[in-house]
PDB file of C-alpha atoms in Angstrom:
ATOM      1  CA  MET A   1       0.237  30.943 148.390  1.00 78.00           C
ATOM      2  CA  ASN A   2       3.297  33.078 147.925  1.00 89.00           C
ATOM      3  CA  ILE A   3       4.999  34.597 150.971  1.00 89.00           C
ATOM      4  CA  TYR A   4       4.511  38.110 149.601  1.00 91.00           C
ATOM      5  CA  THR A   5       0.793  37.512 149.194  1.00 94.00           C
ATOM      6  CA  ALA A   6       0.736  36.543 152.860  1.00 92.00           C
ATOM      7  CA  ASP A   7       2.608  39.788 153.643  1.00 94.00           C
ATOM      8  CA  ILE A   8      -0.049  41.850 151.876  1.00 95.00           C
ATOM      9  CA  ILE A   9      -2.856  40.043 153.697  1.00 96.00           C
ATOM     10  CA  ILE A  10      -1.125  40.484 157.057  1.00 95.00           C
ATOM     11  CA  LEU A  11      -0.491  44.184 156.376  1.00 95.00           C
ATOM     12  CA  LEU A  12      -4.154  44.752 155.539  1.00 96.00           C
ATOM     13  CA  LEU A  13      -5.168  42.959 158.725  1.00 96.00           C
ATOM     14  CA  LEU A  14      -2.727  45.004 160.805  1.00 95.00           C
ATOM     15  CA  ILE A  15      -4.042  48.234 159.296  1.00 96.00           C
ATOM     16  CA  SER A  16      -7.654  47.300 159.941  1.00 96.00           C
ATOM     17  CA  ILE A  17      -6.965  46.252 163.524  1.00 96.00           C
ATOM     18  CA  PHE A  18      -4.445  48.832 164.754  1.00 95.00           C
ATOM     19  CA  ASN A  19      -5.085  51.996 162.738  1.00 95.00           C
ATOM     20  CA  ASN A  20      -8.079  53.425 164.601  1.00 96.00           C
ATOM     21  CA  PRO A  21      -6.897  52.725 168.185  1.00 96.00           C
ATOM     22  CA  LEU A  22      -3.412  54.080 167.489  1.00 95.00           C
ATOM     23  CA  LEU A  23      -4.865  57.091 165.721  1.00 96.00           C
ATOM     24  CA  ASN A  24      -7.049  57.844 168.739  1.00 96.00           C
ATOM     25  CA  ILE A  25      -4.025  57.595 171.039  1.00 96.00           C
ATOM     26  CA  PHE A  26      -1.901  59.924 168.907  1.00 95.00           C
ATOM     27  CA  GLN A  27      -4.780  62.383 168.497  1.00 95.00           C
ATOM     28  CA  ALA A  28      -5.161  62.444 172.294  1.00 96.00           C
ATOM     29  CA  PHE A  29      -1.502  63.488 172.540  1.00 95.00           C
ATOM     30  CA  GLY A  30      -2.281  66.395 170.222  1.00 95.00           C
ATOM     31  CA  TRP A  31      -0.549  65.142 167.082  1.00 94.00           C
ATOM     32  CA  GLN A  32      -1.806  66.243 163.698  1.00 95.00           C
ATOM     33  CA  PHE A  33      -3.600  63.708 161.529  1.00 95.00           C
ATOM     34  CA  LEU A  34      -0.932  63.404 158.829  1.00 96.00           C
ATOM     35  CA  ALA A  35       1.953  63.058 161.289  1.00 95.00           C
ATOM     36  CA  SER A  36       0.124  60.397 163.282  1.00 96.00           C
ATOM     37  CA  GLU A  37      -0.766  58.415 160.134  1.00 95.00           C
ATOM     38  CA  ILE A  38       2.857  58.515 158.964  1.00 96.00           C
ATOM     39  CA  PHE A  39       4.059  57.287 162.364  1.00 96.00           C
ATOM     40  CA  ILE A  40       1.412  54.536 162.404  1.00 96.00           C
ATOM     41  CA  GLY A  41       2.541  53.485 158.922  1.00 96.00           C
ATOM     42  CA  ILE A  42       6.156  53.251 160.076  1.00 97.00           C
ATOM     43  CA  ILE A  43       5.130  51.193 163.115  1.00 96.00           C
ATOM     44  CA  LEU A  44       3.078  48.798 160.972  1.00 96.00           C
ATOM     45  CA  ILE A  45       5.843  48.357 158.383  1.00 96.00           C
ATOM     46  CA  VAL A  46       8.363  47.524 161.123  1.00 97.00           C
ATOM     47  CA  LEU A  47       5.873  45.092 162.668  1.00 96.00           C
ATOM     48  CA  LEU A  48       5.265  43.500 159.261  1.00 96.00           C
ATOM     49  CA  PHE A  49       9.025  43.173 158.707  1.00 96.00           C
ATOM     50  CA  LEU A  50       9.422  41.407 162.055  1.00 96.00           C
ATOM     51  CA  ILE A  51       6.521  39.056 161.327  1.00 95.00           C
ATOM     52  CA  HIS A  52       7.919  38.344 157.859  1.00 93.00           C
ATOM     53  CA  LYS A  53      11.434  37.639 159.110  1.00 93.00           C
ATOM     54  CA  TYR A  54      10.782  35.748 162.326  1.00 93.00           C
ATOM     55  CA  VAL A  55       7.432  34.028 161.775  1.00 91.00           C
ATOM     56  CA  LEU A  56       6.707  33.531 158.102  1.00 89.00           C
ATOM     57  CA  ARG A  57      10.224  32.626 156.962  1.00 88.00           C
ATOM     58  CA  LYS A  58      11.016  30.317 159.884  1.00 88.00           C
ATOM     59  CA  TYR A  59       7.756  28.523 160.593  1.00 86.00           C
ATOM     60  CA  ILE A  60       5.269  28.804 157.743  1.00 86.00           C
ATOM     61  CA  PHE A  61       7.266  29.108 154.510  1.00 82.00           C
ATOM     62  CA  LYS A  62      10.227  26.835 155.207  1.00 78.00           C
ATOM     63  CA  LYS A  63      12.595  25.994 152.379  1.00 69.00           C
TER      64      LYS A  63
END
């Protein structure tokens, strides 16, 4: 498996796990739907970048 395939799988898992709870939290604060989805997307991309850099590169896909 390629590391980028693992990134796609992890991103899909993060979206399926965190999207609805975070959306409910941001909607409770009164944010609009589009703004909250954009912010959730930014959070998930940063989280994916951290997982890619510090977990996948160092422990799973060693060179």
